[in-house]
XYZ file of N, CA and C in Angstrom:
441
model
N -1.730 25.242 -24.789
C -0.399 25.736 -25.122
C 0.059 26.780 -24.101
N -0.877 27.634 -23.665
C -0.526 28.667 -22.672
C -0.025 28.023 -21.379
N -0.646 26.928 -20.975
C -0.246 26.256 -19.740
C 1.133 25.619 -19.889
N 1.376 24.958 -21.016
C 2.701 24.345 -21.237
C 3.784 25.417 -21.302
N 3.477 26.511 -21.970
C 4.432 27.603 -22.085
C 4.737 28.205 -20.716
N 3.714 28.358 -19.893
C 3.900 28.883 -18.540
C 4.808 27.959 -17.729
N 4.511 26.658 -17.758
C 5.326 25.696 -17.002
C 6.776 25.777 -17.454
N 7.013 25.884 -18.751
C 8.375 25.962 -19.267
C 9.073 27.236 -18.808
N 8.354 28.375 -18.825
C 8.943 29.644 -18.357
C 9.344 29.548 -16.895
N 8.500 28.932 -16.068
C 8.822 28.790 -14.645
C 10.046 27.901 -14.474
N 10.107 26.805 -15.220
C 11.256 25.900 -15.115
C 12.553 26.588 -15.511
N 12.488 27.431 -16.546
C 13.693 28.090 -17.052
C 14.070 29.335 -16.274
N 13.158 29.862 -15.472
C 13.411 31.103 -14.756
C 14.564 30.917 -13.778
N 15.489 31.855 -13.794
C 16.650 31.808 -12.915
C 16.509 32.887 -11.835
N 16.008 32.499 -10.652
C 15.862 33.504 -9.588
C 17.224 33.995 -9.122
N 17.243 35.251 -8.692
C 18.495 35.850 -8.234
C 18.714 35.630 -6.743
N 17.734 35.063 -6.073
C 17.830 34.945 -4.628
C 17.159 33.654 -4.177
N 17.672 33.097 -3.108
C 17.095 31.910 -2.503
C 16.114 32.377 -1.438
N 14.954 31.803 -1.400
C 13.998 32.189 -0.378
C 12.575 32.098 -0.860
N 11.707 32.798 -0.125
C 10.273 32.749 -0.388
C 9.717 34.163 -0.415
N 8.865 34.433 -1.382
C 8.117 35.672 -1.469
C 6.806 35.422 -0.744
N 6.567 36.108 0.379
C 5.386 35.813 1.207
C 4.086 36.058 0.460
N 4.005 37.112 -0.350
C 2.789 37.372 -1.123
C 2.522 36.222 -2.087
N 3.556 35.811 -2.804
C 3.385 34.735 -3.766
C 3.048 33.425 -3.059
N 3.654 33.192 -1.906
C 3.322 32.000 -1.127
C 1.850 31.957 -0.757
N 1.308 33.112 -0.373
C -0.122 33.194 -0.055
C -0.967 32.913 -1.290
N -0.556 33.439 -2.442
C -1.316 33.213 -3.683
C -1.264 31.743 -4.098
N -0.123 31.092 -3.890
C -0.011 29.663 -4.207
C -0.948 28.868 -3.307
N -0.922 29.174 -1.991
C -1.810 28.486 -1.044
C -3.269 28.698 -1.419
N -3.634 29.934 -1.766
C -5.018 30.249 -2.115
C -5.439 29.497 -3.378
N -4.581 29.467 -4.379
C -4.917 28.774 -5.628
C -5.109 27.288 -5.392
N -4.236 26.709 -4.580
C -4.354 25.280 -4.282
C -5.639 24.991 -3.502
N -5.963 25.855 -2.546
C -7.198 25.677 -1.769
C -8.431 25.833 -2.654
N -8.429 26.851 -3.525
C -9.557 27.066 -4.435
C -9.715 25.887 -5.388
N -8.596 25.384 -5.880
C -8.635 24.247 -6.793
C -9.215 23.016 -6.091
N -8.731 22.734 -4.894
C -9.206 21.572 -4.139
C -10.690 21.697 -3.814
N -11.082 22.884 -3.386
C -12.498 23.122 -3.073
C -13.371 22.927 -4.318
N -12.909 23.405 -5.449
C -13.676 23.252 -6.688
C -13.793 21.784 -7.087
N -12.729 21.039 -6.933
C -12.776 19.618 -7.278
C -13.711 18.859 -6.322
N -13.706 19.262 -5.051
C -14.595 18.635 -4.066
C -16.055 19.032 -4.280
N -16.288 20.136 -4.999
C -17.636 20.616 -5.277
C -18.126 20.028 -6.596
N -18.307 18.738 -6.610
C -18.859 18.034 -7.765
C -18.043 18.281 -9.031
N -16.726 18.285 -8.870
C -15.793 18.420 -9.990
C -16.075 19.686 -10.795
N -16.095 20.822 -10.107
C -16.386 22.127 -10.704
C -15.153 22.615 -11.474
N -15.036 22.167 -12.717
C -13.825 22.462 -13.491
C -13.683 23.944 -13.835
N -14.800 24.651 -14.018
C -14.703 26.083 -14.356
C -14.002 26.849 -13.244
N -14.366 26.595 -12.006
C -13.734 27.275 -10.880
C -12.293 26.805 -10.698
N -12.069 25.517 -10.906
C -10.706 24.973 -10.786
C -9.781 25.617 -11.813
N -10.250 25.724 -13.044
C -9.437 26.350 -14.087
C -9.208 27.831 -13.797
N -10.210 28.493 -13.247
C -10.044 29.913 -12.889
C -8.945 30.073 -11.846
N -8.889 29.158 -10.882
C -7.841 29.253 -9.853
C -6.458 29.074 -10.472
N -6.344 28.188 -11.462
C -5.069 27.973 -12.146
C -4.663 29.236 -12.921
N -5.597 29.798 -13.656
C -5.281 30.980 -14.465
C -4.987 32.203 -13.590
N -5.650 32.310 -12.448
C -5.334 33.402 -11.522
C -3.920 33.248 -10.972
N -3.534 32.020 -10.660
C -2.174 31.778 -10.181
C -1.158 32.122 -11.273
N -1.445 31.742 -12.501
C -0.545 32.055 -13.612
C -0.352 33.561 -13.718
N -1.435 34.309 -13.615
C -1.342 35.776 -13.689
C -0.446 36.303 -12.560
N -0.663 35.817 -11.334
C 0.130 36.283 -10.192
C 1.608 35.919 -10.349
N 1.878 34.718 -10.826
C 3.265 34.290 -10.998
C 3.934 35.091 -12.109
N 3.232 35.294 -13.216
C 3.809 36.084 -14.309
C 4.187 37.480 -13.833
N 3.336 38.077 -13.004
C 3.642 39.397 -12.445
C 4.868 39.324 -11.544
N 4.980 38.249 -10.779
C 6.089 38.091 -9.837
C 7.401 37.733 -10.513
N 7.361 37.349 -11.767
C 8.589 36.964 -12.451
C 9.437 38.180 -12.815
N 8.963 39.351 -12.478
C 9.780 40.544 -12.653
C 10.969 40.415 -11.693
N 12.024 41.155 -11.917
C 13.226 41.014 -11.084
C 12.930 41.084 -9.582
N 13.371 40.048 -8.881
C 13.261 40.019 -7.428
C 11.951 39.499 -6.884
N 10.971 39.212 -7.725
C 9.661 38.801 -7.234
C 9.486 37.312 -7.066
N 10.141 36.518 -7.903
C 10.030 35.067 -7.843
C 11.353 34.514 -7.341
N 11.311 33.881 -6.193
C 12.520 33.350 -5.582
C 12.601 31.846 -5.800
N 13.734 31.246 -5.497
C 13.970 29.848 -5.849
C 12.981 28.887 -5.192
N 12.673 29.078 -3.923
C 11.723 28.176 -3.264
C 10.315 28.359 -3.827
N 9.982 29.588 -4.229
C 8.692 29.837 -4.880
C 8.613 29.036 -6.182
N 9.668 29.116 -6.966
C 9.688 28.412 -8.250
C 9.478 26.921 -8.050
N 10.180 26.349 -7.091
C 10.043 24.921 -6.828
C 8.617 24.571 -6.389
N 8.061 25.400 -5.548
C 6.697 25.150 -5.060
C 5.678 25.284 -6.188
N 5.857 26.266 -7.050
C 4.943 26.447 -8.177
C 4.979 25.221 -9.080
N 6.158 24.695 -9.337
C 6.271 23.491 -10.166
C 5.575 22.305 -9.504
N 5.657 22.202 -8.186
C 4.948 21.131 -7.471
C 3.437 21.297 -7.602
N 2.957 22.524 -7.473
C 1.519 22.796 -7.571
C 1.030 22.525 -8.990
N 1.820 22.896 -9.986
C 1.456 22.604 -11.372
C 1.307 21.092 -11.554
N 2.236 20.346 -10.990
C 2.168 18.885 -11.083
C 0.898 18.366 -10.401
N 0.532 18.959 -9.265
C -0.694 18.546 -8.567
C -1.927 18.840 -9.426
N -1.980 20.028 -10.015
C -3.100 20.373 -10.905
C -3.161 19.384 -12.072
N -2.003 19.135 -12.653
C -1.946 18.281 -13.832
C -2.290 16.831 -13.504
N -1.967 16.385 -12.302
C -2.285 15.007 -11.932
C -3.790 14.784 -11.839
N -4.539 15.854 -11.592
C -5.993 15.748 -11.508
C -6.640 15.959 -12.876
N -6.243 17.018 -13.578
C -6.916 17.384 -14.822
C -6.171 16.976 -16.095
N -4.869 16.778 -15.997
C -4.085 16.389 -17.168
C -4.124 17.425 -18.286
N -4.040 18.707 -17.922
C -4.204 19.770 -18.912
C -2.893 20.448 -19.317
N -1.810 20.167 -18.621
C -0.537 20.806 -18.959
C 0.204 20.055 -20.059
N -0.199 18.836 -20.308
C 0.411 18.052 -21.377
C 1.797 17.563 -21.022
N 2.375 16.779 -21.914
C 3.708 16.227 -21.641
C 4.768 17.313 -21.663
N 5.780 17.103 -20.854
C 6.886 18.058 -20.834
C 7.781 17.783 -22.027
N 8.061 18.845 -22.774
C 8.912 18.707 -23.946
C 10.367 18.852 -23.575
N 11.127 17.867 -23.889
C 12.573 17.978 -23.677
C 13.284 17.629 -24.975
N 12.660 18.042 -26.073
C 13.216 17.745 -27.376
C 14.532 18.500 -27.562
N 15.436 17.858 -28.241
C 16.724 18.495 -28.527
C 16.753 18.949 -29.972
N 17.352 20.075 -30.183
C 17.545 20.549 -31.547
C 18.708 19.809 -32.166
N 18.591 19.548 -33.472
C 19.759 18.938 -34.092
C 20.793 20.040 -34.347
N 21.968 19.647 -34.721
C 23.096 20.588 -34.840
C 22.832 21.688 -35.861
N 22.135 21.353 -36.949
C 21.853 22.370 -37.973
C 20.957 23.469 -37.429
N 19.923 23.091 -36.699
C 18.995 24.083 -36.160
C 19.687 24.918 -35.087
N 20.499 24.281 -34.254
C 21.245 25.031 -33.241
C 22.155 26.062 -33.901
N 22.791 25.657 -34.983
C 23.689 26.579 -35.694
C 22.899 27.758 -36.277
N 21.699 27.484 -36.800
C 20.870 28.563 -37.343
C 20.443 29.539 -36.253
N 20.088 29.024 -35.106
C 19.686 29.908 -34.000
C 20.863 30.787 -33.582
N 22.051 30.210 -33.499
C 23.235 30.991 -33.138
C 23.555 32.025 -34.214
N 23.422 31.640 -35.475
C 23.658 32.592 -36.562
C 22.659 33.744 -36.495
N 21.421 33.429 -36.171
C 20.405 34.476 -36.054
C 20.766 35.441 -34.931
N 21.233 34.912 -33.809
C 21.639 35.769 -32.692
C 22.786 36.694 -33.108
N 23.743 36.157 -33.839
C 24.861 36.979 -34.322
C 24.356 38.052 -35.290
N 23.428 37.679 -36.159
C 22.864 38.649 -37.109
C 22.150 39.769 -36.375
N 21.438 39.428 -35.341
C 20.737 40.457 -34.571
C 21.730 41.385 -33.875
N 22.795 40.812 -33.317
C 23.814 41.640 -32.655
C 24.474 42.588 -33.654
N 24.664 42.087 -34.891
C 25.288 42.893 -35.938
C 24.288 43.803 -36.643
N 23.044 43.789 -36.163
C 21.952 44.617 -36.698
C 21.625 44.283 -38.153
N 21.867 43.026 -38.540
C 21.498 42.531 -39.863
C 20.117 41.877 -39.726
N 19.104 42.735 -39.639
C 17.762 42.248 -39.334
C 17.142 41.486 -40.501
N 17.563 41.780 -41.712
C 17.044 41.036 -42.869
C 17.457 39.567 -42.759
N 18.725 39.322 -42.455
C 19.204 37.940 -42.306
C 18.560 37.284 -41.092
N 18.403 38.018 -40.027
C 17.763 37.492 -38.823
C 16.333 37.033 -39.126
N 15.591 37.854 -39.866
C 14.223 37.494 -40.246
C 14.209 36.294 -41.188
N 15.177 36.243 -42.079
C 15.282 35.122 -43.020
C 15.494 33.811 -42.249
N 16.353 33.828 -41.252
C 16.621 32.624 -40.452
C 15.383 32.242 -39.652
N 14.687 33.241 -39.077
C 13.459 32.955 -38.334
C 12.442 32.255 -39.249
N 12.300 32.754 -40.483
C 11.363 32.153 -41.437
C 11.788 30.732 -41.814
N 13.081 30.538 -41.987
C 13.597 29.213 -42.312
C 13.294 28.224 -41.186
N 13.529 28.655 -39.940
C 13.232 27.797 -38.794
C 11.735 27.532 -38.679
N 10.924 28.551 -38.948
C 9.471 28.361 -38.920
C 9.065 27.297 -39.931
N 9.727 27.295 -41.083
C 9.459 26.269 -42.092
C 9.827 24.875 -41.621
N 10.752 24.791 -40.684
C 11.142 23.500 -40.113
C 10.335 23.166 -38.864
N 9.340 24.020 -38.566
C 8.468 23.743 -37.422
C 8.994 24.260 -36.102
N 9.941 25.191 -36.139
C 10.512 25.748 -34.911
C 10.048 27.195 -34.776
N 9.435 27.508 -33.651
C 8.993 28.874 -33.367
C 9.952 29.458 -32.338
N 10.476 30.641 -32.629
C 11.402 31.311 -31.723
C 10.667 32.404 -30.961
N 10.994 32.535 -29.687
C 10.455 33.612 -28.859
C 11.634 34.358 -28.265
N 11.757 35.627 -28.601
C 12.828 36.452 -28.049
C 12.350 37.022 -26.716
N 13.062 36.713 -25.646
C 12.727 37.210 -24.318
C 13.929 37.950 -23.759
N 13.725 38.631 -22.635
C 14.843 39.339 -22.009
C 15.891 38.369 -21.479
N 15.494 37.083 -21.291
C 16.419 36.067 -20.798
C 17.080 35.289 -21.930
N 16.804 35.682 -23.175
C 17.385 34.997 -24.317
C 16.306 34.421 -25.216
N 16.729 33.614 -26.154
C 15.805 33.024 -27.125
C 15.256 31.714 -26.568
N 13.931 31.571 -26.660
C 13.278 30.297 -26.344
C 12.720 29.764 -27.650
N 12.623 28.480 -27.756
C 12.076 27.881 -28.960
C 11.064 26.831 -28.571
N 10.193 26.537 -29.507
C 9.261 25.423 -29.330
C 8.846 24.935 -30.694
N 8.435 23.708 -30.728
C 7.953 23.120 -31.981
C 6.496 23.468 -32.177
N 6.118 23.670 -33.421
C 4.720 23.941 -33.743
C 3.875 22.726 -33.506
């Protein structure tokens, strides 16, 4: 789940600038090299997974304002696809659509939060949880996923 969530965050991230972060580029290259070396070393999955998780940590740190640029994001998604093509650990990409009722509830919850009606906001969150929808409040807005 952590890997799928990471891939989704990278896909949704809106960089403010076009270009490449040289530090992050080096970390991407290093992770890919470590992963390839581990796979060539008798399919050493522990080391391969460590390289993936180290990259995730570096990217998460870089997702702060100005750290992750558009070309970095595209390259990270390519590397994730390369990792997944070998190990198949990121799972299928979810592109599920919410039906109109759930979308309306999410919007109502946002309005309740803006109006500081936290009791209603919590009630809507619980209702959505009952329908199998988990909400994550981030600085970039609300993200959702199915349980």
